[in-house]
Each structure stands twice: as C-alpha cells, then as structure tokens.
GROMACS .gro file of C-alpha atoms in nm:
model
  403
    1UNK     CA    1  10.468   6.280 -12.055
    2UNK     CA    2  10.644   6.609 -12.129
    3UNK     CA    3  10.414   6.824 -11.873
    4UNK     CA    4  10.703   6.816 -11.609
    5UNK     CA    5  10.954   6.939 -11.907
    6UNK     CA    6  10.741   7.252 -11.994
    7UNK     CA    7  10.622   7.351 -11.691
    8UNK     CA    8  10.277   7.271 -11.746
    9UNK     CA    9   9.976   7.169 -11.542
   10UNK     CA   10   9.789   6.998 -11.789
   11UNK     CA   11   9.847   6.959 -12.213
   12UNK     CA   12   9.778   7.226 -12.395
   13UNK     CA   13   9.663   7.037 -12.714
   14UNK     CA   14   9.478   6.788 -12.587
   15UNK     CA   15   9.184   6.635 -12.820
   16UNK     CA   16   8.971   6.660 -12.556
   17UNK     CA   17   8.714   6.936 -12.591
   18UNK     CA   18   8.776   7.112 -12.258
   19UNK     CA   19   8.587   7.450 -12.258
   20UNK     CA   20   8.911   7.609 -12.037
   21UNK     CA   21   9.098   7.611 -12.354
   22UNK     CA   22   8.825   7.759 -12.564
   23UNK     CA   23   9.002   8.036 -12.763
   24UNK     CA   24   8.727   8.258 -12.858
   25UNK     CA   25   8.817   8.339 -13.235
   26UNK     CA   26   8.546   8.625 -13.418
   27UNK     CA   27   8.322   8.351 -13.559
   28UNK     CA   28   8.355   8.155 -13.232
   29UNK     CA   29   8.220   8.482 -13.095
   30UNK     CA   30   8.004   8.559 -13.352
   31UNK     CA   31   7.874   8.126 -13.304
   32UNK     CA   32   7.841   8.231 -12.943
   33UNK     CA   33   7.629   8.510 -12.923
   34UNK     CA   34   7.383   8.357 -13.155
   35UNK     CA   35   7.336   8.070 -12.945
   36UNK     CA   36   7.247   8.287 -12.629
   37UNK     CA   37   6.997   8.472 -12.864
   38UNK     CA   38   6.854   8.108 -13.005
   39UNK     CA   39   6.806   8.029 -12.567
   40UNK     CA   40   6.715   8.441 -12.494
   41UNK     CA   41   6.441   8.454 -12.784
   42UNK     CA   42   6.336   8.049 -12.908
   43UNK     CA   43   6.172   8.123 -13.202
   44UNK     CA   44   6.260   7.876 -13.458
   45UNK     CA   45   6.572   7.629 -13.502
   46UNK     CA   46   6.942   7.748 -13.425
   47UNK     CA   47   7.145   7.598 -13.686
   48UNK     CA   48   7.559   7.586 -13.653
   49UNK     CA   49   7.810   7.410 -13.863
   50UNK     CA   50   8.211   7.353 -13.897
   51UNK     CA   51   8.474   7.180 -14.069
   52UNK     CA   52   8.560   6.817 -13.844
   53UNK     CA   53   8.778   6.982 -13.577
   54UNK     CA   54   8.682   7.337 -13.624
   55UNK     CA   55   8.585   7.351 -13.176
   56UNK     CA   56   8.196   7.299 -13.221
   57UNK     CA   57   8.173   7.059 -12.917
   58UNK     CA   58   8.408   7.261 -12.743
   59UNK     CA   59   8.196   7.569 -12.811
   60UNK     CA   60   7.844   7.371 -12.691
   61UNK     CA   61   8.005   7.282 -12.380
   62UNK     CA   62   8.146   7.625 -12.299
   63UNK     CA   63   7.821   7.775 -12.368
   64UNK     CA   64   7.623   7.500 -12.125
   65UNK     CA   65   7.860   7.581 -11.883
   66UNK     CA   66   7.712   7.959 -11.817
   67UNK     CA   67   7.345   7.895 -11.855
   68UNK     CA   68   7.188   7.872 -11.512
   69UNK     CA   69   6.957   7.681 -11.335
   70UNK     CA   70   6.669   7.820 -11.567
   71UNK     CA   71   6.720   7.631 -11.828
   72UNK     CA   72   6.691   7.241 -11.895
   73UNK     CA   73   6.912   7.054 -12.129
   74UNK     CA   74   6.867   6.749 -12.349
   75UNK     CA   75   7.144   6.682 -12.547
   76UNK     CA   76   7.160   6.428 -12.769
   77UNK     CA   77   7.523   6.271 -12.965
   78UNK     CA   78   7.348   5.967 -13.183
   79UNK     CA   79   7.165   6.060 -13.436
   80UNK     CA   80   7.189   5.733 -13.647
   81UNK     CA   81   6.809   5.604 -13.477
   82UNK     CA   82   6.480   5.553 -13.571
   83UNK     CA   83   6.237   5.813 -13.454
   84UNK     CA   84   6.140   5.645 -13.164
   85UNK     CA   85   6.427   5.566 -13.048
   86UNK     CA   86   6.502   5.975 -13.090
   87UNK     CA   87   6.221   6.042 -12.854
   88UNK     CA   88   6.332   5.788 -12.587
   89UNK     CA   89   6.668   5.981 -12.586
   90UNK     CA   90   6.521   6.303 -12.519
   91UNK     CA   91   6.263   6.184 -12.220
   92UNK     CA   92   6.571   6.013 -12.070
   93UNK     CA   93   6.805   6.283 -12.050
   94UNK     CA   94   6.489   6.486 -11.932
   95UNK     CA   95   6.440   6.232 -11.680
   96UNK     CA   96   6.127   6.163 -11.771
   97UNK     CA   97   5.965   5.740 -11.773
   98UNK     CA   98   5.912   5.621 -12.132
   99UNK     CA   99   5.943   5.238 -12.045
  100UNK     CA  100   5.584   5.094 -12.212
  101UNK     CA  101   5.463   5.416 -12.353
  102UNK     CA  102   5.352   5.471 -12.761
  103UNK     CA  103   5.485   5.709 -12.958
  104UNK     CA  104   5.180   5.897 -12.889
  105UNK     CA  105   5.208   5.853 -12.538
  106UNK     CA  106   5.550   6.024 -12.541
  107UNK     CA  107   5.485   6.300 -12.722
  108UNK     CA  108   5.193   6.397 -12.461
  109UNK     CA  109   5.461   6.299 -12.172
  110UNK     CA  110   5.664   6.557 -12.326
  111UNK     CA  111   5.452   6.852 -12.425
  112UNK     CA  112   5.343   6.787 -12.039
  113UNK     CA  113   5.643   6.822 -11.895
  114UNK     CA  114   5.769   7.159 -12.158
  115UNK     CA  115   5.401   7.282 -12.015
  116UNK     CA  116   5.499   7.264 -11.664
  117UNK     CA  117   5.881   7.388 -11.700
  118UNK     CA  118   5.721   7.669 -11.900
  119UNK     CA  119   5.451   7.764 -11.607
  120UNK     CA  120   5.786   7.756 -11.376
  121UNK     CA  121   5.920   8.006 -11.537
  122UNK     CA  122   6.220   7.755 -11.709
  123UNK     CA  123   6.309   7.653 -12.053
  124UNK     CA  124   6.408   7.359 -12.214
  125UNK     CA  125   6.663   7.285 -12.446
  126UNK     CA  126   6.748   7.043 -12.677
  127UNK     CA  127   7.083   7.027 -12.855
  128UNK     CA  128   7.174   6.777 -13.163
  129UNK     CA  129   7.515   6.719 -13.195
  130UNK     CA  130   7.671   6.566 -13.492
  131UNK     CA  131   7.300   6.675 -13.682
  132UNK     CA  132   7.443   6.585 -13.993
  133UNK     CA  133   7.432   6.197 -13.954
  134UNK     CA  134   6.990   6.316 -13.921
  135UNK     CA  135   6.812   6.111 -14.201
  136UNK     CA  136   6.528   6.352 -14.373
  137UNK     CA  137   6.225   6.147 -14.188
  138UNK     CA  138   6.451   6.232 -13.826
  139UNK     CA  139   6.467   6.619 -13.931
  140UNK     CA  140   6.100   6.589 -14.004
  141UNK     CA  141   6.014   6.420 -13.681
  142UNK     CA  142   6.265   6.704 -13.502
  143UNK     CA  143   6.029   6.961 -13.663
  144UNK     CA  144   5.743   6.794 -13.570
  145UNK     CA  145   5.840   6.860 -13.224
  146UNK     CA  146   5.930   7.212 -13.275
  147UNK     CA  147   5.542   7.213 -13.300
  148UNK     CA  148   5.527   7.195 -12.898
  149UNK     CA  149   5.437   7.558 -12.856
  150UNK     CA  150   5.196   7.784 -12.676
  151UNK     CA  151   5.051   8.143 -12.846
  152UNK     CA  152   5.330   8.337 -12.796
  153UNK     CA  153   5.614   8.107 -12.780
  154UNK     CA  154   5.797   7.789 -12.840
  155UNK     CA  155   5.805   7.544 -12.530
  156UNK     CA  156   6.075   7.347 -12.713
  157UNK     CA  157   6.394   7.568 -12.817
  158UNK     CA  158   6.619   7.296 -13.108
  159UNK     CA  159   6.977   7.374 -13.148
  160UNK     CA  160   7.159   7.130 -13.395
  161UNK     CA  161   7.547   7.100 -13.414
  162UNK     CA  162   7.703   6.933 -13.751
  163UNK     CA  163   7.944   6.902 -14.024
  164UNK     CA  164   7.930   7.115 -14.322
  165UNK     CA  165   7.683   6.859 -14.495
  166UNK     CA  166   7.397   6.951 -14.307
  167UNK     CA  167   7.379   7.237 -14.450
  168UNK     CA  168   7.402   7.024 -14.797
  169UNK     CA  169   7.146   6.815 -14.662
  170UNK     CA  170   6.912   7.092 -14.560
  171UNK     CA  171   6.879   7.261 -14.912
  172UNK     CA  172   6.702   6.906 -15.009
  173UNK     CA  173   6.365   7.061 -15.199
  174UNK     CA  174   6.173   6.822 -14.947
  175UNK     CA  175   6.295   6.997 -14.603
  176UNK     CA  176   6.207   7.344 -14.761
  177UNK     CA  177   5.928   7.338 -14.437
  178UNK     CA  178   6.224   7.242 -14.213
  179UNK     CA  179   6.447   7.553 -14.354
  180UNK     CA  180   6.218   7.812 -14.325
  181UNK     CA  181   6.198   7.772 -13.915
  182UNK     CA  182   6.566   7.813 -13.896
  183UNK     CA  183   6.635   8.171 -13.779
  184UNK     CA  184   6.989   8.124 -13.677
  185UNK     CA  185   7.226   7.953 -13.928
  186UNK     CA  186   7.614   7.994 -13.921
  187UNK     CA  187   7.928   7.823 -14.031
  188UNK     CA  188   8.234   7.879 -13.815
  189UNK     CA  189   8.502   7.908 -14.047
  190UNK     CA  190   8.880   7.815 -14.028
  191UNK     CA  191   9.074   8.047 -13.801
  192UNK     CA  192   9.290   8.320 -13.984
  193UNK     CA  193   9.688   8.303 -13.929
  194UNK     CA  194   9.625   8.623 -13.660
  195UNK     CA  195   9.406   8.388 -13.515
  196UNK     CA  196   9.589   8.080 -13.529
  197UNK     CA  197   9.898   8.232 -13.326
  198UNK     CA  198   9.656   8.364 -13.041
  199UNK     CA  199   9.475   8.015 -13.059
  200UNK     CA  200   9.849   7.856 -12.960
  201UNK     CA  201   9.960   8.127 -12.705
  202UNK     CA  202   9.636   8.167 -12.583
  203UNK     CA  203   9.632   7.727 -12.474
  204UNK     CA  204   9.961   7.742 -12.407
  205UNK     CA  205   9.889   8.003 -12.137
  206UNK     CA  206   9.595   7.866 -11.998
  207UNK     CA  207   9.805   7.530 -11.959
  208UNK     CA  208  10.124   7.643 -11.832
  209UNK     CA  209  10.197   7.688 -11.449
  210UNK     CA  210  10.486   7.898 -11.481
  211UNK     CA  211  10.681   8.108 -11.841
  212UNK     CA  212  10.490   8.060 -12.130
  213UNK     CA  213  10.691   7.862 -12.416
  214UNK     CA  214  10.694   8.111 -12.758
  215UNK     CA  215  10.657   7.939 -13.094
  216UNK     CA  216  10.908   8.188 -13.346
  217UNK     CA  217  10.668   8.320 -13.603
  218UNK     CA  218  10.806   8.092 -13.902
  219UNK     CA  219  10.711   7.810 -13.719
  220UNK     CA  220  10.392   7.963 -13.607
  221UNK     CA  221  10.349   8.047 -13.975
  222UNK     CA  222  10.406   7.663 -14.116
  223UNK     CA  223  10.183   7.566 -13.849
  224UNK     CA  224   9.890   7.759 -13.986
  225UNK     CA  225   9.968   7.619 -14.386
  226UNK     CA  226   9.962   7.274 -14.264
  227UNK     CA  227   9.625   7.308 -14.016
  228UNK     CA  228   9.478   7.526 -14.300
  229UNK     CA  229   9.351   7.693 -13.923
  230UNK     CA  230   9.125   7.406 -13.797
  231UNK     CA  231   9.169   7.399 -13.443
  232UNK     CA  232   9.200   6.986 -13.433
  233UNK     CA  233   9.464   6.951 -13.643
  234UNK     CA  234   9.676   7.248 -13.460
  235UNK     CA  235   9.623   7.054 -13.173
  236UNK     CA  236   9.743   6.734 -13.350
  237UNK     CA  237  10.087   6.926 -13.474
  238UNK     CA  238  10.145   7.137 -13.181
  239UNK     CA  239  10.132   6.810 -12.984
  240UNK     CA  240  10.373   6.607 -13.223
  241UNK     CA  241  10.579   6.908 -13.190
  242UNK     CA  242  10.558   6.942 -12.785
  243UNK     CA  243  10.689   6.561 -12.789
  244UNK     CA  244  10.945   6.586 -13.074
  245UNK     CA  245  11.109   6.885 -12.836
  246UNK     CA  246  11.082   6.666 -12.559
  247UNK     CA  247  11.279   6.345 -12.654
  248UNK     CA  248  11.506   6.643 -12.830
  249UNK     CA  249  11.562   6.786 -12.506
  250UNK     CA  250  11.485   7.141 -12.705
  251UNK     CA  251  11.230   7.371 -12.489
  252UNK     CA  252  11.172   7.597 -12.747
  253UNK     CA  253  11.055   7.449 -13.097
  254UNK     CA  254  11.193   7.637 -13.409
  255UNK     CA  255  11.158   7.589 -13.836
  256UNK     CA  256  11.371   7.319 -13.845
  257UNK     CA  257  11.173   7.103 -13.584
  258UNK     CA  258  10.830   7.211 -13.704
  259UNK     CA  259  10.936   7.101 -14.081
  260UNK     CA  260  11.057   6.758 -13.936
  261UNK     CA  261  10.768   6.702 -13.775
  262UNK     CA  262  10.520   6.760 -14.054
  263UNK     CA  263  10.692   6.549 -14.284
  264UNK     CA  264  10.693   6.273 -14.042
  265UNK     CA  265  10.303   6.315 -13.984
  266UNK     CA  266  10.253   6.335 -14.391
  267UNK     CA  267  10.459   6.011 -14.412
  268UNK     CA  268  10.252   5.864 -14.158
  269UNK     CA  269   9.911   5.962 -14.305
  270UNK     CA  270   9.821   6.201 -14.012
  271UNK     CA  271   9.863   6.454 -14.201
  272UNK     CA  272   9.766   6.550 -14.569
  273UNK     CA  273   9.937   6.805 -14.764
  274UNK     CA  274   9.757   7.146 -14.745
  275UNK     CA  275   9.794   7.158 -15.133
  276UNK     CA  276   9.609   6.837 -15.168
  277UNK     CA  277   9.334   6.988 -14.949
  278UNK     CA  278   9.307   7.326 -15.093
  279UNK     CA  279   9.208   7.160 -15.460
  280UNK     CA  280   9.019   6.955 -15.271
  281UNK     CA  281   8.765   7.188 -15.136
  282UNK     CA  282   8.841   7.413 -15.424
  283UNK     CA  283   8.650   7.078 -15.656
  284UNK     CA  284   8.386   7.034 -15.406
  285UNK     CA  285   8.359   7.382 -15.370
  286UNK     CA  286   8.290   7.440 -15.730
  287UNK     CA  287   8.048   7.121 -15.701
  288UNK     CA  288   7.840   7.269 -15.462
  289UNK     CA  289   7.842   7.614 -15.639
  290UNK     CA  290   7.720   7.380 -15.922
  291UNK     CA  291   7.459   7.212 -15.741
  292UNK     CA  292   7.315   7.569 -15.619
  293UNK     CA  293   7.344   7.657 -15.975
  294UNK     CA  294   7.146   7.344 -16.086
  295UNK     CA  295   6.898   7.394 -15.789
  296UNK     CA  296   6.812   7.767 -15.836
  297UNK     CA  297   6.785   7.664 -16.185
  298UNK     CA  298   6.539   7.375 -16.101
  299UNK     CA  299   6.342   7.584 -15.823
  300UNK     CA  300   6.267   7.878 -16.112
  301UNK     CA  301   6.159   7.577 -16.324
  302UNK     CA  302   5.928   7.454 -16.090
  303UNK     CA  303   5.851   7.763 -15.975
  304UNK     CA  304   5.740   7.793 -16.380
  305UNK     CA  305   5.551   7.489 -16.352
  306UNK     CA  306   5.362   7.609 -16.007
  307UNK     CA  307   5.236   7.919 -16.179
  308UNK     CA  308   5.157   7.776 -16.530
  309UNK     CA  309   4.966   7.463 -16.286
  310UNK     CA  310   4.773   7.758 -16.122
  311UNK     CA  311   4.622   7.908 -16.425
  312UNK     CA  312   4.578   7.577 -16.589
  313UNK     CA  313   4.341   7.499 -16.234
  314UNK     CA  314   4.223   7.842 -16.274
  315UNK     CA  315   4.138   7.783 -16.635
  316UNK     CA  316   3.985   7.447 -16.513
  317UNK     CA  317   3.787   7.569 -16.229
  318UNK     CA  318   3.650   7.850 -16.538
  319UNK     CA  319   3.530   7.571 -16.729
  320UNK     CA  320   3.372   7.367 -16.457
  321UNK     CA  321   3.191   7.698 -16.378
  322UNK     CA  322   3.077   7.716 -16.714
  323UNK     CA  323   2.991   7.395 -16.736
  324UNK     CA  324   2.800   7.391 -16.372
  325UNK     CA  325   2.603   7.686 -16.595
  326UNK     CA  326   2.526   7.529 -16.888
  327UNK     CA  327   2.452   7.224 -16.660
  328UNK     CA  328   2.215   7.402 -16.454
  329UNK     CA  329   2.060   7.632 -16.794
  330UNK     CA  330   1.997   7.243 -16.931
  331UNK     CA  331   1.847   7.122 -16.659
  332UNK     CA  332   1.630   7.464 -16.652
  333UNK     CA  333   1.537   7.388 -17.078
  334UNK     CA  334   1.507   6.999 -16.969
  335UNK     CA  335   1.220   7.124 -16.740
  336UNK     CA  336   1.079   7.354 -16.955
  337UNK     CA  337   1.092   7.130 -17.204
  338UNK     CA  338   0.881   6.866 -17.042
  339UNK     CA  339   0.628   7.096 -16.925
  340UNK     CA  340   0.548   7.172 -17.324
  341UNK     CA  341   0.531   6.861 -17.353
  342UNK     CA  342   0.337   6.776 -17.070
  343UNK     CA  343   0.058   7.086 -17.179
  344UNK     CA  344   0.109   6.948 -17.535
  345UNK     CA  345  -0.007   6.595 -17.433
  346UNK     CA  346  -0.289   6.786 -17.249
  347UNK     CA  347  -0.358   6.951 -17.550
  348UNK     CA  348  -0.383   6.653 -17.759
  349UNK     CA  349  -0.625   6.440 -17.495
  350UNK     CA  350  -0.826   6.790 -17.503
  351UNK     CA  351  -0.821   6.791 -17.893
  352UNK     CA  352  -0.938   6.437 -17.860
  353UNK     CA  353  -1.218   6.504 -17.653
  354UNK     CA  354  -1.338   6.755 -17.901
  355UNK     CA  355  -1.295   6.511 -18.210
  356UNK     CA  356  -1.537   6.259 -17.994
  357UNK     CA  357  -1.773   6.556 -17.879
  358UNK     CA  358  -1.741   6.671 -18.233
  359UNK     CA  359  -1.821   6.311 -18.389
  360UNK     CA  360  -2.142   6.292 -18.144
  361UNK     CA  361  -2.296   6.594 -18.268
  362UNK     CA  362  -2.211   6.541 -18.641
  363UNK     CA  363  -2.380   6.166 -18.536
  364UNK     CA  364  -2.673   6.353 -18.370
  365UNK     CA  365  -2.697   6.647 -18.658
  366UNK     CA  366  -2.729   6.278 -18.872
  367UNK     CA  367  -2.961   6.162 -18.665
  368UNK     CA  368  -3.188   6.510 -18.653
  369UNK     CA  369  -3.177   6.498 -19.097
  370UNK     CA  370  -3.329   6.144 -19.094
  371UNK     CA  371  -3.588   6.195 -18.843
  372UNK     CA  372  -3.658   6.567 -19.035
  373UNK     CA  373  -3.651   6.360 -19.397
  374UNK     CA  374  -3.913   6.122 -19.264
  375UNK     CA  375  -4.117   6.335 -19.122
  376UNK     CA  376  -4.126   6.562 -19.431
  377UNK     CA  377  -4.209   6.248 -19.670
  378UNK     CA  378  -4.483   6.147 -19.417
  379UNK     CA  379  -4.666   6.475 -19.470
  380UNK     CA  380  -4.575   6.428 -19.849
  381UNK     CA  381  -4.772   6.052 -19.843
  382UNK     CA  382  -5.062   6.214 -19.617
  383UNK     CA  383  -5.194   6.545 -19.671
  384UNK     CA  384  -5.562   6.480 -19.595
  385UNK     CA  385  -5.466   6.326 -19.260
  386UNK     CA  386  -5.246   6.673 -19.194
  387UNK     CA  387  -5.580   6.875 -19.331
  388UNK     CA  388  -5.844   6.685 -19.105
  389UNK     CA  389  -5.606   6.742 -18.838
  390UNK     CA  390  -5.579   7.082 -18.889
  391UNK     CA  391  -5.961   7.105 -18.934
  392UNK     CA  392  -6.055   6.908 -18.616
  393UNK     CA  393  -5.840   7.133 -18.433
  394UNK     CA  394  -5.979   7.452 -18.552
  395UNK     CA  395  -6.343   7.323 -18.469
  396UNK     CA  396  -6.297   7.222 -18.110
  397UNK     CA  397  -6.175   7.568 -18.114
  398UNK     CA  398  -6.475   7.745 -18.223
  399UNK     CA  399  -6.660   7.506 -17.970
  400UNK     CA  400  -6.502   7.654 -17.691
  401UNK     CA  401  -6.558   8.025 -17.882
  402UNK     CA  402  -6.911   7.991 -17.894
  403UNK     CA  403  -6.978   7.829 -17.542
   0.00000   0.00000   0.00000
C-alpha cells in the first residue's frame, strides 16, 4: 500500500519470516554458529529458545538456506501429536512410505534409511519448531530416536526451536536423561537499543529500491522502549508507523508521529505498555529464580536421600551376607548335628546288642552254676559209685601194664 510512497520494492516489516531481512544481531550470530556446529559435529541435541517474536523461524530458515545438498531435512511445525503420529511426520517429509506400517516397523524404516544416507556420505536432520508445545512422553520418544546411532556417531542430528518454556519444561526431574544429551543450549535474547537501530536501517535497506528513509534517533529510541527489542513487535510499530506517514503524506516519521502511533496501538490492545511488561517478567522472573531455588533445594534433598538409600542397601546387603553365613554355619551344625545323632543312635542299637549278648552269658554263666551245683551234690549222694569208678579204672590200667 505505501511501497510506491517510499520507494520500496517490498515491506520492510513484514511478519513474514523472510531470511533476506535477517539482521544478524550478536546472539543471532552467536544462535547461528552453534547450529552449524550442532550439523558439523551431531553429537547430542541442539537446543535454542526466544521470546514469541524474537526471529527464531527466521533464523532456521536462513540457516537451511546455506546447507547444501549433503544434508537432509525433516522439519517438523506440530508438535501437539501422539507419538505416532510424530514418526509419520518425519518419514513423510523424508519421503519415506509409512502407510500400514507399526510403530516398530517405522522405526526400522528409519534407522534404514539414516544407515544408507550415512554410507552416502549425507546427514540427516531433523528440526522441531515450536518444541515447547512437546508433551514429556514426545521428548522421550524424540530421545528415543536420538538412539539411531552407529560407534562413532549419531545417524540422527535433533535440533528443537521453542519458546522460553522449554527450557522450563526441560528442568522437569523426569527429563534429567533428556538434558544431559543436549550439548548446545541458547536463548537469543532481546536486541539492545544499538541493535535495535541497525535492525530498522538494516530492513529498511534491504527493502528499499532507491534513498533509504532515516528514523531521527528519539523516535528510534521510543521505538526500542515500546518493542522492549523483540524483533516482532518492531516490525508491528515500524509498520503502523510506515502507514500512519503514509495517509499523513509525511516521508520521514519523527517523535510526534511515533508517540501517536503507540498510543493508538496501546488503545487498541496491540500493544502493552513496556512498564506493564517489565514487572511482568520481573514476577515471573523472580518465580522461576524461585522454582530453581526450590529445585536445587529438592535435588540436594534427594540427592540426601540417594546416598543415605545406598548405605541403608549397603547396610542391607551386610546383613544378608551375614545372614547367608550364619545360614550356611547352621546348616553346617544342622549336619553335624544329625550325624551325632545318627552315631549316637548307632551307639545305642550297639549298646543294645551288648545288653542282649550280655543277658545270654549272665543266662548261660546261670545255666553253667546249676549244672556245676548238681553235679557237685551228685558226687555228695554217691561216693562209692565215684570210688568203684575210680577203682575200675585204675585196674584195667594195670591190665594193660602187666600184658
């Protein structure tokens, strides 16, 4: 609409993220060169996160737009699915056929294809956008693939793109596995007011097909108070303000105009008062300094716990030791015990023996007395009969003698 009345070839402060405009701040640097070292060396999960507005799409597209032939992208926007549904998005924008297939069946598509691209010589590449809306059984499934790997290297290099509230959402004490694979993690912050004015000058330049417009420094200045530097919401102002000079028929925009035109968007709710915003984050930023508070707090507690549960199992595992040696020194006295008894039962049927062997002798010692007695009182009765004896005996002896 006013394109013709500033000389431009296209908006400057369009919403759309158009990786022309990108105004490479220091952190959008910074954001930059780690995500060519997250593709150069994928060795765990690249993490980056902004304020809404603060050019994170603008910055993924800028940075797809140099990578070369060698590298495969999957990029996925939803992130509200299930985890199947996650995996059909990432074999379609592969290309791959997932129509019919299990879970299982997926996975194994998959880890074939990252197998082949890697024997090629290629990577792949999958980038979450908007990786805060990720439920914690989605992250878990994303690290799950992470798993894809061969010895020396990941087959499946994860880049996620969200809000500030993933990072909220990834110091959950249940995604501690998840954090500890993250080796790049950065916030892009606001841009400072230095930055702010290049951000304008440098759009307005890359827009303009003939003189570059100049916003006076107070106005520049307001413009950076009101934005609190998120790159959206200069956008948003700098484009009221195009159009206010426009039906003003005023080319260049100055204090007066800027000041109308934020007081217009604050009536209309476009805009909140910077004020408003500051103790705003200032709360929540005191929350979450709180909540790190509460969670170191908690993870030296259960860190407590951990230690006092190992020495309790260690304590535990002493006693079942213990016991496993008394056990095995009862089972030894058990035995021993029955084999006294066993020898004392032998004992006793041998000590039995003897009382019967003992009883047959004392019986036959008896028996020996009578037969002794009676033949002692038979001798008494009959002494003639033992003389006669005795004298036929000693005659036939003196027969034989004499013959």
């Amino acid at each position: 609409m006013y394109k013709e009345f500033y000389q431009f070839r296209e908006k400057p402060f369009s919403l759309t993220p158009d990786p022309e405009f990108l105004y490479r701040s220091k952190a959008h640097k910074r954001a930059f060169a780690y995500l060519e070292y997250g593709i150069q060396d994928p060795s765990g999960f690249v993490c980056i996160t902004g304020d809404i507005g603060a050019g994170k799409t603008t910055l993924i597209r800028a940075f797809l737009n140099q990578l070369d032939d060698q590298v495969k992208i999957a990029r996925l926007f939803n992130t509200k699915v299930s985890s199947r549904q996650l995996l059909e998005m990432v074999l379609q924008d592969l290309s791959l056929e997932f129509h019919g297939k299990s879970k299982t069946e997926m996975i194994d598509t998959l880890n074939n294809h990252l197998i082949e691209t890697f024997t090629e010589g290629k990577r792949v590449v999958l980038i979450i956008d908007e990786a805060q809306n990720l439920s914690t059984d989605l992250l878990e499934e994303i690290r799950l693939l992470s798993n894809l790997e061969t010895e020396k290297t990941k087959l499946l290099q994860i880049i996620l793109v969200g809000q500030s509230e993933l990072r909220e959402h990834l110091q959950l004490p249940n995604l501690e596995q998840f954090r500890q694979r993250i080796t790049v993690n950065y916030h892009i912050p606001p841009l400072e007011m230095e930055e702010t004015a290049a951000y304008i000058r440098h759009r307005i330049k890359v827009a303009s097909r003939g003189p570059s417009i100049e916003f006076p420094e107070p106005v520049l200045n307001i413009i950076h108070k009101y934005s609190m530097g998120i790159p959206r919401l200069i956008n948003v102002i700098c484009d009221a303000l195009l159009l206010y000079g426009f039906v003003e028929d005023k080319r260049e925009p100055d204090e007066k105009m800027i000041r109308e035109v934020i007081n217009d968007m604050i009536q209309e709710g476009t805009l909140r008062h910077p004020e408003k915003d500051i103790q705003k984050r200032q709360s929540r930023a005191r929350a979450e300094n709180a909540a790190q508070s509460e969670f170191k707090i908690l993870k030296a507690r259960i860190k407590v716990l951990e230690d006092k549960q190992i020495l309790s199992e260690k304590a535990l595992m002493g006693v079942i030791d213990h016991n496993r040696t008394l056990e095995k020194k009862g089972v030894d006295l058990i035995s021993r015990i029955e084999e006294v008894h066993r020898r004392e039962q032998a004992l006793m049927a041998r000590q039995e023996k003897l009382k019967i062997r003992e009883a047959e002798l004392i019986k036959r010692e008896q028996e020996i007395r009578k037969l002794l007695i009676h033949v002692h009182n038979e001798k008494k009765s009959n002494p003639l009969k033992d003389e006669e004896e005795e004298y036929g005996t000693g005659q036939k002896s003196g027969e034989r003698v004499n013959t």
